[in-house]
mmCIF file with all atom_site columns, C-alpha atoms in Angstrom:
data_model
loop_
_atom_site.group_PDB
_atom_site.id
_atom_site.type_symbol
_atom_site.label_atom_id
_atom_site.label_alt_id
_atom_site.label_comp_id
_atom_site.label_asym_id
_atom_site.label_entity_id
_atom_site.label_seq_id
_atom_site.pdbx_PDB_ins_code
_atom_site.Cartn_x
_atom_site.Cartn_y
_atom_site.Cartn_z
_atom_site.occupancy
_atom_site.B_iso_or_equiv
_atom_site.pdbx_formal_charge
_atom_site.auth_seq_id
_atom_site.auth_comp_id
_atom_site.auth_asym_id
_atom_site.auth_atom_id
_atom_site.pdbx_PDB_model_num
ATOM 1   C CA . MET A 1 1   ? 75.942  114.577 108.132 1.00 0.00 ? 1   MET A CA 1
ATOM 2   C CA . THR A 1 2   ? 79.474  115.490 109.187 1.00 0.00 ? 2   THR A CA 1
ATOM 3   C CA . VAL A 1 3   ? 82.037  112.908 110.231 1.00 0.00 ? 3   VAL A CA 1
ATOM 4   C CA . SER A 1 4   ? 85.343  113.689 111.925 1.00 0.00 ? 4   SER A CA 1
ATOM 5   C CA . ARG A 1 5   ? 88.115  111.131 111.842 1.00 0.00 ? 5   ARG A CA 1
ATOM 6   C CA . ALA A 1 6   ? 91.831  111.040 112.576 1.00 0.00 ? 6   ALA A CA 1
ATOM 7   C CA . THR A 1 7   ? 93.813  109.200 110.009 1.00 0.00 ? 7   THR A CA 1
ATOM 8   C CA . ALA A 1 8   ? 97.439  108.397 109.304 1.00 0.00 ? 8   ALA A CA 1
ATOM 9   C CA . PHE A 1 9   ? 99.033  107.251 106.108 1.00 0.00 ? 9   PHE A CA 1
ATOM 10  C CA . ARG A 1 10  ? 102.172 105.124 106.362 1.00 0.00 ? 10  ARG A CA 1
ATOM 11  C CA . SER A 1 11  ? 104.880 104.344 103.898 1.00 0.00 ? 11  SER A CA 1
ATOM 12  C CA . ALA A 1 12  ? 108.209 102.605 103.966 1.00 0.00 ? 12  ALA A CA 1
ATOM 13  C CA . ALA A 1 13  ? 109.938 105.987 103.918 1.00 0.00 ? 13  ALA A CA 1
ATOM 14  C CA . ALA A 1 14  ? 107.845 108.032 106.317 1.00 0.00 ? 14  ALA A CA 1
ATOM 15  C CA . VAL A 1 15  ? 104.846 108.195 108.574 1.00 0.00 ? 15  VAL A CA 1
ATOM 16  C CA . VAL A 1 16  ? 102.697 111.240 107.986 1.00 0.00 ? 16  VAL A CA 1
ATOM 17  C CA . PRO A 1 17  ? 101.316 112.465 111.340 1.00 0.00 ? 17  PRO A CA 1
ATOM 18  C CA . ALA A 1 18  ? 97.644  111.888 112.003 1.00 0.00 ? 18  ALA A CA 1
ATOM 19  C CA . VAL A 1 19  ? 95.528  114.771 110.817 1.00 0.00 ? 19  VAL A CA 1
ATOM 20  C CA . ALA A 1 20  ? 91.971  115.434 111.944 1.00 0.00 ? 20  ALA A CA 1
ATOM 21  C CA . LEU A 1 21  ? 89.807  115.715 108.873 1.00 0.00 ? 21  LEU A CA 1
ATOM 22  C CA . ALA A 1 22  ? 86.164  116.753 108.693 1.00 0.00 ? 22  ALA A CA 1
ATOM 23  C CA . ALA A 1 23  ? 84.132  115.243 105.888 1.00 0.00 ? 23  ALA A CA 1
ATOM 24  C CA . SER A 1 24  ? 80.766  116.407 104.715 1.00 0.00 ? 24  SER A CA 1
ATOM 25  C CA . VAL A 1 25  ? 78.403  114.393 102.592 1.00 0.00 ? 25  VAL A CA 1
ATOM 26  C CA . SER A 1 26  ? 78.775  116.272 99.333  1.00 0.00 ? 26  SER A CA 1
ATOM 27  C CA . THR A 1 27  ? 80.090  116.100 95.812  1.00 0.00 ? 27  THR A CA 1
ATOM 28  C CA . PRO A 1 28  ? 83.788  115.242 95.980  1.00 0.00 ? 28  PRO A CA 1
ATOM 29  C CA . PRO A 1 29  ? 86.119  118.136 95.218  1.00 0.00 ? 29  PRO A CA 1
ATOM 30  C CA . ALA A 1 30  ? 88.216  118.114 92.059  1.00 0.00 ? 30  ALA A CA 1
ATOM 31  C CA . ILE A 1 31  ? 91.667  116.962 93.092  1.00 0.00 ? 31  ILE A CA 1
ATOM 32  C CA . ALA A 1 32  ? 95.084  116.488 91.621  1.00 0.00 ? 32  ALA A CA 1
ATOM 33  C CA . VAL A 1 33  ? 96.070  112.909 92.387  1.00 0.00 ? 33  VAL A CA 1
ATOM 34  C CA . ASP A 1 34  ? 99.787  113.678 92.173  1.00 0.00 ? 34  ASP A CA 1
ATOM 35  C CA . ALA A 1 35  ? 99.634  116.449 94.774  1.00 0.00 ? 35  ALA A CA 1
ATOM 36  C CA . GLY A 1 36  ? 99.266  116.246 98.526  1.00 0.00 ? 36  GLY A CA 1
ATOM 37  C CA . LEU A 1 37  ? 101.036 113.809 100.798 1.00 0.00 ? 37  LEU A CA 1
ATOM 38  C CA . PRO A 1 38  ? 104.635 112.716 100.163 1.00 0.00 ? 38  PRO A CA 1
ATOM 39  C CA . PRO A 1 39  ? 105.574 109.763 97.954  1.00 0.00 ? 39  PRO A CA 1
ATOM 40  C CA . GLY A 1 40  ? 104.342 106.545 99.490  1.00 0.00 ? 40  GLY A CA 1
ATOM 41  C CA . SER A 1 41  ? 101.064 107.953 100.788 1.00 0.00 ? 41  SER A CA 1
ATOM 42  C CA . VAL A 1 42  ? 98.225  105.514 100.266 1.00 0.00 ? 42  VAL A CA 1
ATOM 43  C CA . ALA A 1 43  ? 94.640  105.258 101.468 1.00 0.00 ? 43  ALA A CA 1
ATOM 44  C CA . VAL A 1 44  ? 93.262  101.775 102.046 1.00 0.00 ? 44  VAL A CA 1
ATOM 45  C CA . ILE A 1 45  ? 89.515  101.266 101.657 1.00 0.00 ? 45  ILE A CA 1
ATOM 46  C CA . GLY A 1 46  ? 87.280  98.213  101.639 1.00 0.00 ? 46  GLY A CA 1
ATOM 47  C CA . ASP A 1 47  ? 83.720  96.987  101.942 1.00 0.00 ? 47  ASP A CA 1
ATOM 48  C CA . PHE A 1 48  ? 82.547  100.312 100.597 1.00 0.00 ? 48  PHE A CA 1
ATOM 49  C CA . GLY A 1 49  ? 80.400  99.770  97.487  1.00 0.00 ? 49  GLY A CA 1
ATOM 50  C CA . SER A 1 50  ? 77.016  100.675 98.913  1.00 0.00 ? 50  SER A CA 1
ATOM 51  C CA . GLY A 1 51  ? 76.415  104.225 97.702  1.00 0.00 ? 51  GLY A CA 1
ATOM 52  C CA . SER A 1 52  ? 75.588  105.252 101.271 1.00 0.00 ? 52  SER A CA 1
ATOM 53  C CA . GLU A 1 53  ? 76.226  108.497 103.138 1.00 0.00 ? 53  GLU A CA 1
ATOM 54  C CA . GLY A 1 54  ? 78.996  106.669 104.999 1.00 0.00 ? 54  GLY A CA 1
ATOM 55  C CA . GLU A 1 55  ? 80.685  105.824 101.703 1.00 0.00 ? 55  GLU A CA 1
ATOM 56  C CA . ARG A 1 56  ? 80.506  109.496 100.693 1.00 0.00 ? 56  ARG A CA 1
ATOM 57  C CA . ALA A 1 57  ? 81.993  110.551 104.047 1.00 0.00 ? 57  ALA A CA 1
ATOM 58  C CA . VAL A 1 58  ? 84.943  108.173 103.664 1.00 0.00 ? 58  VAL A CA 1
ATOM 59  C CA . ALA A 1 59  ? 85.469  109.217 100.019 1.00 0.00 ? 59  ALA A CA 1
ATOM 60  C CA . ASP A 1 60  ? 85.513  112.860 101.127 1.00 0.00 ? 60  ASP A CA 1
ATOM 61  C CA . LEU A 1 61  ? 88.135  112.051 103.790 1.00 0.00 ? 61  LEU A CA 1
ATOM 62  C CA . VAL A 1 62  ? 90.280  110.343 101.174 1.00 0.00 ? 62  VAL A CA 1
ATOM 63  C CA . ALA A 1 63  ? 89.865  113.276 98.763  1.00 0.00 ? 63  ALA A CA 1
ATOM 64  C CA . ARG A 1 64  ? 90.910  115.779 101.414 1.00 0.00 ? 64  ARG A CA 1
ATOM 65  C CA . ALA A 1 65  ? 93.950  113.683 102.384 1.00 0.00 ? 65  ALA A CA 1
ATOM 66  C CA . ARG A 1 66  ? 95.015  113.551 98.713  1.00 0.00 ? 66  ARG A CA 1
ATOM 67  C CA . PRO A 1 67  ? 96.989  110.286 98.829  1.00 0.00 ? 67  PRO A CA 1
ATOM 68  C CA . ARG A 1 68  ? 99.119  109.282 95.862  1.00 0.00 ? 68  ARG A CA 1
ATOM 69  C CA . ALA A 1 69  ? 97.283  105.951 95.577  1.00 0.00 ? 69  ALA A CA 1
ATOM 70  C CA . VAL A 1 70  ? 94.203  104.182 96.889  1.00 0.00 ? 70  VAL A CA 1
ATOM 71  C CA . ALA A 1 71  ? 94.176  100.434 97.545  1.00 0.00 ? 71  ALA A CA 1
ATOM 72  C CA . SER A 1 72  ? 90.911  98.567  97.864  1.00 0.00 ? 72  SER A CA 1
ATOM 73  C CA . VAL A 1 73  ? 90.722  95.388  99.924  1.00 0.00 ? 73  VAL A CA 1
ATOM 74  C CA . GLY A 1 74  ? 87.560  94.158  98.194  1.00 0.00 ? 74  GLY A CA 1
ATOM 75  C CA . ASP A 1 75  ? 83.779  94.346  98.111  1.00 0.00 ? 75  ASP A CA 1
ATOM 76  C CA . ASN A 1 76  ? 83.855  97.394  95.856  1.00 0.00 ? 76  ASN A CA 1
ATOM 77  C CA . VAL A 1 77  ? 80.160  96.962  94.919  1.00 0.00 ? 77  VAL A CA 1
ATOM 78  C CA . TYR A 1 78  ? 77.194  95.508  96.765  1.00 0.00 ? 78  TYR A CA 1
ATOM 79  C CA . ASP A 1 79  ? 74.461  95.611  94.148  1.00 0.00 ? 79  ASP A CA 1
ATOM 80  C CA . ASP A 1 80  ? 73.681  95.876  90.443  1.00 0.00 ? 80  ASP A CA 1
ATOM 81  C CA . ARG A 1 81  ? 74.145  99.658  90.193  1.00 0.00 ? 81  ARG A CA 1
ATOM 82  C CA . GLY A 1 82  ? 77.660  98.776  89.068  1.00 0.00 ? 82  GLY A CA 1
ATOM 83  C CA . TYR A 1 83  ? 81.175  100.064 89.372  1.00 0.00 ? 83  TYR A CA 1
ATOM 84  C CA . GLU A 1 84  ? 80.657  103.426 87.660  1.00 0.00 ? 84  GLU A CA 1
ATOM 85  C CA . THR A 1 85  ? 78.031  104.426 90.232  1.00 0.00 ? 85  THR A CA 1
ATOM 86  C CA . LEU A 1 86  ? 79.385  102.713 93.348  1.00 0.00 ? 86  LEU A CA 1
ATOM 87  C CA . VAL A 1 87  ? 83.110  103.346 92.771  1.00 0.00 ? 87  VAL A CA 1
ATOM 88  C CA . GLY A 1 88  ? 83.518  105.894 89.969  1.00 0.00 ? 88  GLY A CA 1
ATOM 89  C CA . ASP A 1 89  ? 81.238  108.480 91.543  1.00 0.00 ? 89  ASP A CA 1
ATOM 90  C CA . TYR A 1 90  ? 83.470  108.414 94.635  1.00 0.00 ? 90  TYR A CA 1
ATOM 91  C CA . TYR A 1 91  ? 87.009  107.581 93.485  1.00 0.00 ? 91  TYR A CA 1
ATOM 92  C CA . ASP A 1 92  ? 87.160  108.542 89.804  1.00 0.00 ? 92  ASP A CA 1
ATOM 93  C CA . PRO A 1 93  ? 90.375  110.629 90.019  1.00 0.00 ? 93  PRO A CA 1
ATOM 94  C CA . TRP A 1 94  ? 92.279  107.537 91.188  1.00 0.00 ? 94  TRP A CA 1
ATOM 95  C CA . VAL A 1 95  ? 90.492  105.124 88.840  1.00 0.00 ? 95  VAL A CA 1
ATOM 96  C CA . ALA A 1 96  ? 91.053  107.391 85.815  1.00 0.00 ? 96  ALA A CA 1
ATOM 97  C CA . SER A 1 97  ? 94.746  107.872 86.610  1.00 0.00 ? 97  SER A CA 1
ATOM 98  C CA . GLY A 1 98  ? 95.367  104.166 87.298  1.00 0.00 ? 98  GLY A CA 1
ATOM 99  C CA . ASN A 1 99  ? 96.157  104.909 90.935  1.00 0.00 ? 99  ASN A CA 1
ATOM 100 C CA . LEU A 1 100 ? 93.366  102.838 92.480  1.00 0.00 ? 100 LEU A CA 1
ATOM 101 C CA . PHE A 1 101 ? 94.502  99.270  93.055  1.00 0.00 ? 101 PHE A CA 1
ATOM 102 C CA . PRO A 1 102 ? 91.442  97.087  93.587  1.00 0.00 ? 102 PRO A CA 1
ATOM 103 C CA . SER A 1 103 ? 91.106  93.654  95.106  1.00 0.00 ? 103 SER A CA 1
ATOM 104 C CA . ALA A 1 104 ? 88.064  91.548  94.271  1.00 0.00 ? 104 ALA A CA 1
ATOM 105 C CA . GLY A 1 105 ? 85.869  90.535  97.189  1.00 0.00 ? 105 GLY A CA 1
ATOM 106 C CA . ASP A 1 106 ? 83.030  88.051  97.248  1.00 0.00 ? 106 ASP A CA 1
ATOM 107 C CA . ASP A 1 107 ? 80.514  90.766  96.330  1.00 0.00 ? 107 ASP A CA 1
ATOM 108 C CA . ASP A 1 108 ? 82.663  91.676  93.313  1.00 0.00 ? 108 ASP A CA 1
ATOM 109 C CA . ARG A 1 109 ? 82.539  88.024  92.258  1.00 0.00 ? 109 ARG A CA 1
ATOM 110 C CA . ASP A 1 110 ? 78.730  88.186  92.375  1.00 0.00 ? 110 ASP A CA 1
ATOM 111 C CA . VAL A 1 111 ? 78.813  91.032  89.812  1.00 0.00 ? 111 VAL A CA 1
ATOM 112 C CA . GLY A 1 112 ? 81.386  89.140  87.733  1.00 0.00 ? 112 GLY A CA 1
ATOM 113 C CA . ARG A 1 113 ? 85.130  89.278  87.260  1.00 0.00 ? 113 ARG A CA 1
ATOM 114 C CA . GLY A 1 114 ? 84.734  90.597  83.711  1.00 0.00 ? 114 GLY A CA 1
ATOM 115 C CA . ALA A 1 115 ? 82.947  93.741  84.924  1.00 0.00 ? 115 ALA A CA 1
ATOM 116 C CA . PHE A 1 116 ? 85.567  94.161  87.660  1.00 0.00 ? 116 PHE A CA 1
ATOM 117 C CA . ALA A 1 117 ? 88.524  93.841  85.255  1.00 0.00 ? 117 ALA A CA 1
ATOM 118 C CA . ALA A 1 118 ? 86.896  96.076  82.623  1.00 0.00 ? 118 ALA A CA 1
ATOM 119 C CA . PHE A 1 119 ? 86.082  98.924  85.023  1.00 0.00 ? 119 PHE A CA 1
ATOM 120 C CA . PHE A 1 120 ? 89.411  98.949  86.817  1.00 0.00 ? 120 PHE A CA 1
ATOM 121 C CA . ARG A 1 121 ? 91.486  98.156  83.703  1.00 0.00 ? 121 ARG A CA 1
ATOM 122 C CA . CYS A 1 122 ? 93.380  95.520  85.683  1.00 0.00 ? 122 CYS A CA 1
ATOM 123 C CA . PRO A 1 123 ? 96.766  94.582  84.251  1.00 0.00 ? 123 PRO A CA 1
ATOM 124 C CA . ALA A 1 124 ? 96.243  91.917  81.568  1.00 0.00 ? 124 ALA A CA 1
ATOM 125 C CA . GLY A 1 125 ? 92.545  91.868  82.531  1.00 0.00 ? 125 GLY A CA 1
ATOM 126 C CA . ARG A 1 126 ? 93.404  89.860  85.637  1.00 0.00 ? 126 ARG A CA 1
ATOM 127 C CA . HIS A 1 127 ? 92.065  90.250  89.157  1.00 0.00 ? 127 HIS A CA 1
ATOM 128 C CA . VAL A 1 128 ? 95.353  88.828  90.521  1.00 0.00 ? 128 VAL A CA 1
ATOM 129 C CA . TYR A 1 129 ? 98.252  91.168  89.753  1.00 0.00 ? 129 TYR A CA 1
ATOM 130 C CA . SER A 1 130 ? 101.058 93.303  91.084  1.00 0.00 ? 130 SER A CA 1
ATOM 131 C CA . ALA A 1 131 ? 101.684 96.952  90.324  1.00 0.00 ? 131 ALA A CA 1
ATOM 132 C CA . GLY A 1 132 ? 103.976 99.680  91.581  1.00 0.00 ? 132 GLY A CA 1
ATOM 133 C CA . ARG A 1 133 ? 103.056 103.199 92.495  1.00 0.00 ? 133 ARG A CA 1
ATOM 134 C CA . ALA A 1 134 ? 103.898 105.828 95.087  1.00 0.00 ? 134 ALA A CA 1
ATOM 135 C CA . GLY A 1 135 ? 107.184 104.114 95.934  1.00 0.00 ? 135 GLY A CA 1
ATOM 136 C CA . MET A 1 136 ? 105.402 100.871 96.833  1.00 0.00 ? 136 MET A CA 1
ATOM 137 C CA . ARG A 1 137 ? 104.582 97.562  95.175  1.00 0.00 ? 137 ARG A CA 1
ATOM 138 C CA . PHE A 1 138 ? 101.043 96.188  95.559  1.00 0.00 ? 138 PHE A CA 1
ATOM 139 C CA . PHE A 1 139 ? 100.426 92.435  95.318  1.00 0.00 ? 139 PHE A CA 1
ATOM 140 C CA . VAL A 1 140 ? 96.769  91.628  94.802  1.00 0.00 ? 140 VAL A CA 1
ATOM 141 C CA . LEU A 1 141 ? 95.859  87.993  95.414  1.00 0.00 ? 141 LEU A CA 1
ATOM 142 C CA . ASP A 1 142 ? 92.691  85.914  95.375  1.00 0.00 ? 142 ASP A CA 1
ATOM 143 C CA . SER A 1 143 ? 92.298  84.273  98.784  1.00 0.00 ? 143 SER A CA 1
ATOM 144 C CA . ARG A 1 144 ? 89.329  82.235  97.569  1.00 0.00 ? 144 ARG A CA 1
ATOM 145 C CA . SER A 1 145 ? 91.433  80.438  95.017  1.00 0.00 ? 145 SER A CA 1
ATOM 146 C CA . PHE A 1 146 ? 94.945  80.765  96.407  1.00 0.00 ? 146 PHE A CA 1
ATOM 147 C CA . ASP A 1 147 ? 96.749  77.972  94.620  1.00 0.00 ? 147 ASP A CA 1
ATOM 148 C CA . SER A 1 148 ? 100.174 76.844  93.514  1.00 0.00 ? 148 SER A CA 1
ATOM 149 C CA . ALA A 1 149 ? 100.028 79.154  90.470  1.00 0.00 ? 149 ALA A CA 1
ATOM 150 C CA . GLN A 1 150 ? 99.662  82.247  92.691  1.00 0.00 ? 150 GLN A CA 1
ATOM 151 C CA . LEU A 1 151 ? 102.319 80.974  95.063  1.00 0.00 ? 151 LEU A CA 1
ATOM 152 C CA . ALA A 1 152 ? 104.764 80.393  92.180  1.00 0.00 ? 152 ALA A CA 1
ATOM 153 C CA . TRP A 1 153 ? 104.001 83.865  90.824  1.00 0.00 ? 153 TRP A CA 1
ATOM 154 C CA . LEU A 1 154 ? 104.951 85.457  94.131  1.00 0.00 ? 154 LEU A CA 1
#
C-alpha cells in the first residue's frame, strides 16, 4: 500500500513549504533525529496506536520528513500489545532521543498511567508536564482532570 500526502510543518520562526511525500508500508528507515528540517520543525500525531498499515504509512511520512520533534495528542495505544510494539516500532528514534512529547488519551489511561510514564520517560514520571525542544515549548495537560493545580502551574 502506498499513500501520498502533502504536509507542512510550522514553527514560530518559519513555515516549511508543503512537500509531497510518498510513504510505503515498510520498515522505517534509520534516521538522524537532529537532521532534516530547520529548527522548530515538529510532526504532530494522534490516535495512532493500532499497529495498522495506516499507522505504518504515517510513521513513514514522519520519518521521511525528519522533524526535530514529534508531539502526540493522545491515544498512543489501543490494545494490550503495549507501547514498545505500538509506538516504539514506529517512532523509536524520537522516543529514544527524548524528542517525542506524548499526551495521554483515554486509551492510554486504559493501559495505565504508570506504563505511559515509564515508556516515554515523562519528566518526573508525570503525564502533565512542559518541555522545550526544537525552539518551542510544549505544554502537555490532562483535559480529563483539568483543575486548579494545572491552572496554577501554567
